[in-house]
Amino acid sequence: MFSFKRIRSLVGMLVLLAPTAVFADELSAGDTAWMLTATALVLFMTIPGLSLFYAGMVRSKNVLSVLMQCFAITSLMTVLWVVCGYSLAFGEGNAFWGGFDGMMLKGLTVDSMSGTIPESVFMTFQMTFAIITPALMVGAFAERMKFSSMLVFMSAWLIVVYAPICHWVWGGGFLDGYGILDFAGGTVVHINAGIAGLVAAIVLGKRNGFQQTLMAPHNLSLTVMGAAMLWVGWFGFNAG
């Protein structure tokens, strides 16, 4: 009789604790806290890190232009990522793109999970990559592209190039099916931005007065400060 009571009590405790155990398996407070920190660090790499890095490299008359480009890219990519970028990159479309079923974050709720973290945190973390990747290209066409043209180009590039490639590698696309490994953005960010920057530089050509006018960096102190911020932010970029 005594054993039966003990067993019954134990079963009752397990029933009461079951929801807590399931929840603990789904949501990790530690993982969530780190991903929020990593998200802030990656955003810190773009504004102010990358902004200051490029601002120090250009001539004094173009400092505000480069700063404004980085800040505008941050704002524009944030809006586009919420509207359709996240859906194209991480939707369930097909092997080549995610589709538009998740536009405006449709289906993302406070209870949505991505692994052991809320999907909203995952979406925001991935948004910071969608911000810094086009911002990396600013140095390739610095002083040679109109502000309005830059906004149009970056918008089209995010939708047509970045989001599909992100889906191929990180969103379960066909490259992911081949077993590609990309833990720190080597393909999605660096190769992607590098090729796009090279093409943009070739298409736009050399700066007016190249090799005839002195084009020394405006302020290398800003560049060093920006590089230091990039270095710190890299811990979130690589380990997030």
mmCIF file of C-alpha atoms in Angstrom:
data_model
loop_
_atom_site.group_PDB
_atom_site.id
_atom_site.type_symbol
_atom_site.label_atom_id
_atom_site.label_comp_id
_atom_site.label_asym_id
_atom_site.label_seq_id
_atom_site.Cartn_x
_atom_site.Cartn_y
_atom_site.Cartn_z
ATOM 1 C CA MET A 1 0.000 0.000 0.000
ATOM 2 C CA PHE A 2 2.788 2.321 0.913
ATOM 3 C CA SER A 3 4.584 1.599 -2.358
ATOM 4 C CA PHE A 4 1.395 2.200 -4.325
ATOM 5 C CA LYS A 5 0.961 5.653 -2.737
ATOM 6 C CA ARG A 6 4.555 6.550 -3.501
ATOM 7 C CA ILE A 7 4.164 5.490 -7.127
ATOM 8 C CA ARG A 8 0.900 7.435 -7.435
ATOM 9 C CA SER A 9 2.529 10.563 -5.987
ATOM 10 C CA LEU A 10 5.491 10.219 -8.315
ATOM 11 C CA VAL A 11 3.229 9.885 -11.347
ATOM 12 C CA GLY A 12 1.293 12.970 -10.262
ATOM 13 C CA MET A 13 4.480 15.019 -9.952
ATOM 14 C CA LEU A 14 5.637 13.915 -13.384
ATOM 15 C CA VAL A 15 2.313 14.953 -14.901
ATOM 16 C CA LEU A 16 2.556 18.377 -13.287
ATOM 17 C CA LEU A 17 6.174 18.851 -14.394
ATOM 18 C CA ALA A 18 5.664 17.578 -17.954
ATOM 19 C CA PRO A 19 4.711 20.963 -19.511
ATOM 20 C CA THR A 20 7.748 22.573 -17.874
ATOM 21 C CA ALA A 21 10.042 19.854 -19.179
ATOM 22 C CA VAL A 22 8.676 20.169 -22.721
ATOM 23 C CA PHE A 23 9.011 23.940 -22.622
ATOM 24 C CA ALA A 24 12.604 23.647 -21.393
ATOM 25 C CA ASP A 25 13.446 21.419 -24.359
ATOM 26 C CA GLU A 26 11.959 23.943 -26.782
ATOM 27 C CA LEU A 27 13.206 27.261 -25.427
ATOM 28 C CA SER A 28 16.702 27.907 -24.094
ATOM 29 C CA ALA A 29 17.096 31.115 -22.122
ATOM 30 C CA GLY A 30 20.861 30.963 -22.564
ATOM 31 C CA ASP A 31 20.664 30.517 -26.341
ATOM 32 C CA THR A 32 18.120 33.321 -26.601
ATOM 33 C CA ALA A 33 20.226 35.699 -24.513
ATOM 34 C CA TRP A 34 23.319 34.997 -26.594
ATOM 35 C CA MET A 35 21.480 35.409 -29.889
ATOM 36 C CA LEU A 36 20.121 38.777 -28.758
ATOM 37 C CA THR A 37 23.679 39.805 -27.878
ATOM 38 C CA ALA A 38 24.988 38.527 -31.222
ATOM 39 C CA THR A 39 22.242 40.443 -33.040
ATOM 40 C CA ALA A 40 23.317 43.680 -31.380
ATOM 41 C CA LEU A 41 26.971 42.966 -32.179
ATOM 42 C CA VAL A 42 26.338 42.353 -35.888
ATOM 43 C CA LEU A 43 24.249 45.515 -36.157
ATOM 44 C CA PHE A 44 27.070 47.326 -34.342
ATOM 45 C CA MET A 45 29.380 46.220 -37.157
ATOM 46 C CA THR A 46 27.381 48.228 -39.721
ATOM 47 C CA ILE A 47 26.420 51.273 -37.693
ATOM 48 C CA PRO A 48 28.765 52.631 -36.589
ATOM 49 C CA GLY A 49 31.605 50.177 -37.399
ATOM 50 C CA LEU A 50 31.500 49.885 -41.187
ATOM 51 C CA SER A 51 30.225 53.453 -41.520
ATOM 52 C CA LEU A 52 33.277 54.894 -39.752
ATOM 53 C CA PHE A 53 35.633 52.499 -41.541
ATOM 54 C CA TYR A 54 34.547 53.704 -44.977
ATOM 55 C CA ALA A 55 34.138 57.334 -43.881
ATOM 56 C CA GLY A 56 37.816 57.500 -42.991
ATOM 57 C CA MET A 57 38.875 56.009 -46.326
ATOM 58 C CA VAL A 58 37.177 58.516 -48.641
ATOM 59 C CA ARG A 59 37.969 62.168 -49.320
ATOM 60 C CA SER A 60 36.607 64.749 -46.898
ATOM 61 C CA LYS A 61 33.924 65.965 -49.329
ATOM 62 C CA ASN A 62 32.363 62.476 -49.436
ATOM 63 C CA VAL A 63 32.404 61.581 -45.728
ATOM 64 C CA LEU A 64 28.758 62.453 -45.100
ATOM 65 C CA SER A 65 27.755 60.697 -48.307
ATOM 66 C CA VAL A 66 29.298 57.392 -47.218
ATOM 67 C CA LEU A 67 27.882 57.690 -43.703
ATOM 68 C CA MET A 68 24.423 58.402 -45.068
ATOM 69 C CA GLN A 69 24.631 55.469 -47.465
ATOM 70 C CA CYS A 70 25.380 53.052 -44.621
ATOM 71 C CA PHE A 71 22.591 54.443 -42.454
ATOM 72 C CA ALA A 72 20.120 54.432 -45.352
ATOM 73 C CA ILE A 73 21.006 50.833 -46.226
ATOM 74 C CA THR A 74 20.376 49.840 -42.622
ATOM 75 C CA SER A 75 16.925 51.419 -42.663
ATOM 76 C CA LEU A 76 15.943 50.217 -46.126
ATOM 77 C CA MET A 77 17.110 46.640 -45.671
ATOM 78 C CA THR A 78 15.250 46.433 -42.357
ATOM 79 C CA VAL A 79 11.971 47.336 -44.050
ATOM 80 C CA LEU A 80 12.534 45.054 -47.047
ATOM 81 C CA TRP A 81 13.530 42.143 -44.829
ATOM 82 C CA VAL A 82 10.273 42.394 -42.898
ATOM 83 C CA VAL A 83 8.155 42.902 -46.036
ATOM 84 C CA CYS A 84 9.501 40.067 -48.177
ATOM 85 C CA GLY A 85 13.189 39.304 -47.585
ATOM 86 C CA TYR A 86 12.697 36.884 -44.696
ATOM 87 C CA SER A 87 10.008 35.028 -46.612
ATOM 88 C CA LEU A 88 12.194 34.720 -49.726
ATOM 89 C CA ALA A 89 15.178 33.516 -47.708
ATOM 90 C CA PHE A 90 13.557 31.212 -45.165
ATOM 91 C CA GLY A 91 10.155 30.412 -46.601
ATOM 92 C CA GLU A 92 9.055 26.930 -47.630
ATOM 93 C CA GLY A 93 8.784 27.629 -51.359
ATOM 94 C CA ASN A 94 11.182 25.336 -53.195
ATOM 95 C CA ALA A 95 14.887 24.585 -53.532
ATOM 96 C CA PHE A 96 15.641 27.939 -55.158
ATOM 97 C CA TRP A 97 13.601 30.507 -53.265
ATOM 98 C CA GLY A 98 11.324 30.689 -50.271
ATOM 99 C CA GLY A 99 8.351 32.326 -51.957
ATOM 100 C CA PHE A 100 6.037 35.075 -50.749
ATOM 101 C CA ASP A 101 3.842 33.081 -48.382
ATOM 102 C CA GLY A 102 5.543 34.660 -45.369
ATOM 103 C CA MET A 103 5.376 38.272 -46.529
ATOM 104 C CA MET A 104 5.053 40.833 -43.730
ATOM 105 C CA LEU A 105 6.138 38.040 -41.350
ATOM 106 C CA LYS A 106 2.880 36.188 -41.897
ATOM 107 C CA GLY A 107 2.710 33.164 -39.627
ATOM 108 C CA LEU A 108 5.347 34.444 -37.195
ATOM 109 C CA THR A 109 3.828 34.640 -33.720
ATOM 110 C CA VAL A 110 5.125 35.060 -30.187
ATOM 111 C CA ASP A 111 5.039 31.257 -29.873
ATOM 112 C CA SER A 112 6.957 30.528 -33.109
ATOM 113 C CA MET A 113 10.244 28.771 -32.485
ATOM 114 C CA SER A 114 13.436 28.282 -34.487
ATOM 115 C CA GLY A 115 15.393 25.570 -32.759
ATOM 116 C CA THR A 116 15.798 26.613 -29.134
ATOM 117 C CA ILE A 117 15.160 30.338 -29.660
ATOM 118 C CA PRO A 118 12.065 32.354 -30.632
ATOM 119 C CA GLU A 119 11.695 32.726 -34.375
ATOM 120 C CA SER A 120 11.421 36.497 -33.916
ATOM 121 C CA VAL A 121 14.975 36.510 -32.524
ATOM 122 C CA PHE A 122 16.196 34.340 -35.402
ATOM 123 C CA MET A 123 14.495 36.636 -37.920
ATOM 124 C CA THR A 124 16.101 39.729 -36.379
ATOM 125 C CA PHE A 125 19.531 38.096 -36.267
ATOM 126 C CA GLN A 126 19.311 37.160 -39.936
ATOM 127 C CA MET A 127 18.136 40.699 -40.701
ATOM 128 C CA THR A 128 21.452 42.088 -39.456
ATOM 129 C CA PHE A 129 23.227 39.934 -42.066
ATOM 130 C CA ALA A 130 20.885 41.264 -44.744
ATOM 131 C CA ILE A 131 21.951 44.748 -43.591
ATOM 132 C CA ILE A 132 25.717 44.344 -43.444
ATOM 133 C CA THR A 133 26.068 42.376 -46.696
ATOM 134 C CA PRO A 134 24.941 45.185 -49.041
ATOM 135 C CA ALA A 135 26.674 47.735 -46.806
ATOM 136 C CA LEU A 136 29.976 45.968 -47.499
ATOM 137 C CA MET A 137 29.620 46.961 -51.148
ATOM 138 C CA VAL A 138 29.619 50.688 -50.351
ATOM 139 C CA GLY A 139 33.408 50.734 -50.437
ATOM 140 C CA ALA A 140 33.431 49.292 -53.959
ATOM 141 C CA PHE A 141 31.507 52.201 -55.498
ATOM 142 C CA ALA A 142 32.320 54.959 -53.001
ATOM 143 C CA GLU A 143 32.231 58.453 -54.541
ATOM 144 C CA ARG A 144 30.865 57.071 -57.833
ATOM 145 C CA MET A 145 27.158 56.336 -57.391
ATOM 146 C CA LYS A 146 24.225 58.666 -56.822
ATOM 147 C CA PHE A 147 22.330 58.195 -53.581
ATOM 148 C CA SER A 148 19.022 57.454 -55.304
ATOM 149 C CA SER A 149 20.654 54.945 -57.658
ATOM 150 C CA MET A 150 22.287 53.248 -54.690
ATOM 151 C CA LEU A 151 18.912 52.788 -52.977
ATOM 152 C CA VAL A 152 17.347 51.242 -56.091
ATOM 153 C CA PHE A 153 20.333 48.977 -56.680
ATOM 154 C CA MET A 154 20.458 47.750 -53.065
ATOM 155 C CA SER A 155 16.721 47.067 -52.991
ATOM 156 C CA ALA A 156 16.852 45.003 -56.170
ATOM 157 C CA TRP A 157 20.030 43.218 -55.079
ATOM 158 C CA LEU A 158 18.549 42.113 -51.753
ATOM 159 C CA ILE A 159 15.465 40.626 -53.399
ATOM 160 C CA VAL A 160 17.021 39.157 -56.554
ATOM 161 C CA VAL A 161 20.459 38.080 -55.294
ATOM 162 C CA TYR A 162 20.905 37.999 -51.521
ATOM 163 C CA ALA A 163 17.608 36.428 -50.444
ATOM 164 C CA PRO A 164 17.712 33.529 -52.968
ATOM 165 C CA ILE A 165 21.349 32.702 -52.198
ATOM 166 C CA CYS A 166 20.588 32.878 -48.480
ATOM 167 C CA HIS A 167 17.782 30.397 -49.093
ATOM 168 C CA TRP A 168 20.092 28.098 -51.066
ATOM 169 C CA VAL A 169 22.589 27.887 -48.203
ATOM 170 C CA TRP A 170 20.836 28.666 -44.905
ATOM 171 C CA GLY A 171 17.172 28.224 -45.758
ATOM 172 C CA GLY A 172 17.144 24.581 -46.810
ATOM 173 C CA GLY A 173 17.735 25.202 -50.519
ATOM 174 C CA PHE A 174 19.539 23.055 -53.044
ATOM 175 C CA LEU A 175 23.074 23.911 -51.865
ATOM 176 C CA ASP A 176 22.092 22.947 -48.340
ATOM 177 C CA GLY A 177 20.953 19.633 -49.790
ATOM 178 C CA TYR A 178 24.467 19.050 -51.133
ATOM 179 C CA GLY A 179 25.867 19.486 -47.618
ATOM 180 C CA ILE A 180 27.430 22.936 -47.990
ATOM 181 C CA LEU A 181 28.811 24.371 -44.739
ATOM 182 C CA ASP A 182 28.652 28.107 -44.124
ATOM 183 C CA PHE A 183 28.961 28.957 -40.448
ATOM 184 C CA ALA A 184 30.242 32.531 -40.717
ATOM 185 C CA GLY A 185 28.777 33.858 -43.953
ATOM 186 C CA GLY A 186 31.619 32.835 -46.236
ATOM 187 C CA THR A 187 29.214 32.197 -49.115
ATOM 188 C CA VAL A 188 26.073 34.139 -48.283
ATOM 189 C CA VAL A 189 27.863 37.304 -47.119
ATOM 190 C CA HIS A 190 31.475 37.506 -48.257
ATOM 191 C CA ILE A 191 31.522 35.807 -51.665
ATOM 192 C CA ASN A 192 28.128 37.316 -52.418
ATOM 193 C CA ALA A 193 29.080 40.890 -51.528
ATOM 194 C CA GLY A 194 32.576 40.529 -52.993
ATOM 195 C CA ILE A 195 31.382 39.492 -56.449
ATOM 196 C CA ALA A 196 28.649 42.141 -56.468
ATOM 197 C CA GLY A 197 31.123 44.818 -55.400
ATOM 198 C CA LEU A 198 33.588 43.762 -58.090
ATOM 199 C CA VAL A 199 30.921 43.894 -60.785
ATOM 200 C CA ALA A 200 29.734 47.306 -59.576
ATOM 201 C CA ALA A 201 33.292 48.673 -59.605
ATOM 202 C CA ILE A 202 33.906 47.382 -63.131
ATOM 203 C CA VAL A 203 30.617 48.754 -64.462
ATOM 204 C CA LEU A 204 31.078 52.183 -62.880
ATOM 205 C CA GLY A 205 34.734 52.437 -63.833
ATOM 206 C CA LYS A 206 37.462 54.529 -62.261
ATOM 207 C CA ARG A 207 36.860 57.714 -60.314
ATOM 208 C CA ASN A 208 37.121 60.994 -62.174
ATOM 209 C CA GLY A 209 40.701 62.200 -61.959
ATOM 210 C CA PHE A 210 42.095 58.818 -60.963
ATOM 211 C CA GLN A 211 45.949 58.873 -60.978
ATOM 212 C CA GLN A 212 45.791 62.603 -61.733
ATOM 213 C CA THR A 213 44.291 63.959 -58.519
ATOM 214 C CA LEU A 214 45.419 63.090 -54.998
ATOM 215 C CA MET A 215 42.762 60.852 -53.408
ATOM 216 C CA ALA A 216 44.299 60.200 -50.013
ATOM 217 C CA PRO A 217 42.053 58.905 -47.197
ATOM 218 C CA HIS A 218 40.349 61.676 -45.260
ATOM 219 C CA ASN A 219 40.935 60.451 -41.715
ATOM 220 C CA LEU A 220 42.592 57.139 -40.950
ATOM 221 C CA SER A 221 41.715 57.537 -37.271
ATOM 222 C CA LEU A 222 38.065 56.974 -38.184
ATOM 223 C CA THR A 223 39.084 53.922 -40.185
ATOM 224 C CA VAL A 224 40.988 52.437 -37.247
ATOM 225 C CA MET A 225 38.048 53.041 -34.906
ATOM 226 C CA GLY A 226 35.697 51.446 -37.405
ATOM 227 C CA ALA A 227 38.010 48.455 -37.811
ATOM 228 C CA ALA A 228 38.113 48.023 -34.014
ATOM 229 C CA MET A 229 34.299 48.020 -33.889
ATOM 230 C CA LEU A 230 34.205 45.466 -36.690
ATOM 231 C CA TRP A 231 36.648 43.311 -34.758
ATOM 232 C CA VAL A 232 34.462 43.369 -31.641
ATOM 233 C CA GLY A 233 31.287 42.752 -33.634
ATOM 234 C CA TRP A 234 32.913 39.774 -35.313
ATOM 235 C CA PHE A 235 32.383 37.699 -32.180
ATOM 236 C CA GLY A 236 28.640 38.003 -32.712
ATOM 237 C CA PHE A 237 28.940 37.571 -36.477
ATOM 238 C CA ASN A 238 30.918 34.327 -36.279
ATOM 239 C CA ALA A 239 29.588 32.779 -33.086
ATOM 240 C CA GLY A 240 25.914 33.745 -33.405
#
